[in-house]
């Protein structure tokens, strides 16, 4: 990756790391928060006939992870276009 200036490179990586940290926070909330910490509270509710805490631990977290992957792909493509960074 070649940047036009050092400032653009720093701005790109700052946004990149910010995006990764935000997505990791969502990942942590869904997997650890909903699947472990809040499972008893979430089990008060049902989703497709299953207790919500159980559903998050078994299916919801996996679906959320796949969605996070697609969000990362889309946001990184936009970031690459913004900073004119392309694979050579």
PDB file of C-alpha atoms in Angstrom:
ATOM      1  CA  UNK A   1       0.000   0.000   0.000  1.00  0.00           C
ATOM      2  CA  UNK A   2       1.357   3.334  -0.992  1.00  0.00           C
ATOM      3  CA  UNK A   3       0.055   6.507   0.586  1.00  0.00           C
ATOM      4  CA  UNK A   4       0.529   9.982  -0.816  1.00  0.00           C
ATOM      5  CA  UNK A   5       1.729  11.269   2.545  1.00  0.00           C
ATOM      6  CA  UNK A   6       2.572  10.138   6.035  1.00  0.00           C
ATOM      7  CA  UNK A   7      -0.456  12.029   7.399  1.00  0.00           C
ATOM      8  CA  UNK A   8      -2.816  10.095   5.111  1.00  0.00           C
ATOM      9  CA  UNK A   9      -1.247   6.824   6.211  1.00  0.00           C
ATOM     10  CA  UNK A  10      -1.730   7.700   9.882  1.00  0.00           C
ATOM     11  CA  UNK A  11      -5.333   8.806   9.302  1.00  0.00           C
ATOM     12  CA  UNK A  12      -6.067   5.586   7.395  1.00  0.00           C
ATOM     13  CA  UNK A  13      -4.682   3.363  10.133  1.00  0.00           C
ATOM     14  CA  UNK A  14      -6.400   5.403  12.850  1.00  0.00           C
ATOM     15  CA  UNK A  15      -9.759   4.839  11.123  1.00  0.00           C
ATOM     16  CA  UNK A  16      -8.904   1.191  10.457  1.00  0.00           C
ATOM     17  CA  UNK A  17      -8.050   0.498  14.104  1.00  0.00           C
ATOM     18  CA  UNK A  18     -11.120   2.454  15.235  1.00  0.00           C
ATOM     19  CA  UNK A  19     -13.337   0.272  13.056  1.00  0.00           C
ATOM     20  CA  UNK A  20     -11.722  -2.925  14.330  1.00  0.00           C
ATOM     21  CA  UNK A  21     -12.142  -1.824  17.959  1.00  0.00           C
ATOM     22  CA  UNK A  22     -15.821  -0.972  17.427  1.00  0.00           C
ATOM     23  CA  UNK A  23     -16.497  -4.322  15.781  1.00  0.00           C
ATOM     24  CA  UNK A  24     -14.611  -6.140  18.540  1.00  0.00           C
ATOM     25  CA  UNK A  25     -16.754  -4.332  21.125  1.00  0.00           C
ATOM     26  CA  UNK A  26     -19.908  -5.564  19.379  1.00  0.00           C
ATOM     27  CA  UNK A  27     -18.398  -9.063  19.149  1.00  0.00           C
ATOM     28  CA  UNK A  28     -17.622  -9.017  22.886  1.00  0.00           C
ATOM     29  CA  UNK A  29     -21.092  -7.761  23.774  1.00  0.00           C
ATOM     30  CA  UNK A  30     -22.836 -10.408  21.682  1.00  0.00           C
ATOM     31  CA  UNK A  31     -20.654 -13.368  22.605  1.00  0.00           C
ATOM     32  CA  UNK A  32     -19.686 -12.709  26.198  1.00  0.00           C
ATOM     33  CA  UNK A  33     -22.399 -10.271  27.257  1.00  0.00           C
ATOM     34  CA  UNK A  34     -25.483 -11.861  25.731  1.00  0.00           C
ATOM     35  CA  UNK A  35     -24.200 -15.433  25.711  1.00  0.00           C
ATOM     36  CA  UNK A  36     -22.786 -15.595  29.250  1.00  0.00           C
ATOM     37  CA  UNK A  37     -23.353 -12.566  31.493  1.00  0.00           C
ATOM     38  CA  UNK A  38     -26.923 -11.627  30.542  1.00  0.00           C
ATOM     39  CA  UNK A  39     -28.121 -15.133  29.695  1.00  0.00           C
ATOM     40  CA  UNK A  40     -30.368 -15.478  32.763  1.00  0.00           C
ATOM     41  CA  UNK A  41     -32.042 -12.134  32.142  1.00  0.00           C
ATOM     42  CA  UNK A  42     -32.436 -12.820  28.406  1.00  0.00           C
ATOM     43  CA  UNK A  43     -33.967 -16.226  29.127  1.00  0.00           C
ATOM     44  CA  UNK A  44     -37.116 -14.405  30.284  1.00  0.00           C
ATOM     45  CA  UNK A  45     -37.894 -13.840  26.604  1.00  0.00           C
ATOM     46  CA  UNK A  46     -38.409 -16.336  23.813  1.00  0.00           C
ATOM     47  CA  UNK A  47     -37.306 -16.169  20.190  1.00  0.00           C
ATOM     48  CA  UNK A  48     -38.568 -18.753  17.699  1.00  0.00           C
ATOM     49  CA  UNK A  49     -39.654 -20.886  20.651  1.00  0.00           C
ATOM     50  CA  UNK A  50     -36.258 -20.831  22.373  1.00  0.00           C
ATOM     51  CA  UNK A  51     -35.133 -18.889  25.407  1.00  0.00           C
ATOM     52  CA  UNK A  52     -33.386 -15.780  24.097  1.00  0.00           C
ATOM     53  CA  UNK A  53     -30.204 -16.284  26.140  1.00  0.00           C
ATOM     54  CA  UNK A  54     -29.861 -19.824  24.870  1.00  0.00           C
ATOM     55  CA  UNK A  55     -30.576 -18.683  21.305  1.00  0.00           C
ATOM     56  CA  UNK A  56     -27.859 -16.007  21.485  1.00  0.00           C
ATOM     57  CA  UNK A  57     -25.352 -18.490  22.860  1.00  0.00           C
ATOM     58  CA  UNK A  58     -26.109 -21.068  20.161  1.00  0.00           C
ATOM     59  CA  UNK A  59     -27.238 -19.228  17.026  1.00  0.00           C
ATOM     60  CA  UNK A  60     -27.404 -15.489  17.555  1.00  0.00           C
ATOM     61  CA  UNK A  61     -23.712 -15.013  18.191  1.00  0.00           C
ATOM     62  CA  UNK A  62     -22.791 -16.932  15.039  1.00  0.00           C
ATOM     63  CA  UNK A  63     -25.186 -14.857  12.941  1.00  0.00           C
ATOM     64  CA  UNK A  64     -23.826 -11.680  14.526  1.00  0.00           C
ATOM     65  CA  UNK A  65     -20.241 -12.738  13.715  1.00  0.00           C
ATOM     66  CA  UNK A  66     -21.103 -13.295  10.054  1.00  0.00           C
ATOM     67  CA  UNK A  67     -22.844  -9.916   9.905  1.00  0.00           C
ATOM     68  CA  UNK A  68     -19.759  -8.292  11.477  1.00  0.00           C
ATOM     69  CA  UNK A  69     -17.595  -9.824   8.752  1.00  0.00           C
ATOM     70  CA  UNK A  70     -19.747  -8.310   6.017  1.00  0.00           C
ATOM     71  CA  UNK A  71     -19.814  -4.941   7.789  1.00  0.00           C
ATOM     72  CA  UNK A  72     -16.011  -5.042   8.013  1.00  0.00           C
ATOM     73  CA  UNK A  73     -15.681  -5.867   4.315  1.00  0.00           C
ATOM     74  CA  UNK A  74     -17.989  -3.043   3.271  1.00  0.00           C
ATOM     75  CA  UNK A  75     -16.461  -0.444   5.609  1.00  0.00           C
ATOM     76  CA  UNK A  76     -12.887  -1.365   4.675  1.00  0.00           C
ATOM     77  CA  UNK A  77     -13.703  -1.128   0.965  1.00  0.00           C
ATOM     78  CA  UNK A  78     -15.103   2.353   1.586  1.00  0.00           C
ATOM     79  CA  UNK A  79     -12.042   3.279   3.657  1.00  0.00           C
ATOM     80  CA  UNK A  80      -9.689   2.009   0.945  1.00  0.00           C
ATOM     81  CA  UNK A  81     -11.539   4.076  -1.657  1.00  0.00           C
ATOM     82  CA  UNK A  82     -11.503   7.150   0.594  1.00  0.00           C
ATOM     83  CA  UNK A  83      -7.725   7.004   0.965  1.00  0.00           C
ATOM     84  CA  UNK A  84      -7.122   5.625  -2.530  1.00  0.00           C
ATOM     85  CA  UNK A  85      -5.459   2.497  -1.186  1.00  0.00           C
ATOM     86  CA  UNK A  86      -5.555  -0.469  -3.527  1.00  0.00           C
ATOM     87  CA  UNK A  87      -3.823  -3.813  -3.643  1.00  0.00           C
ATOM     88  CA  UNK A  88      -1.197  -3.916  -6.379  1.00  0.00           C
TER      89      UNK A  88
END
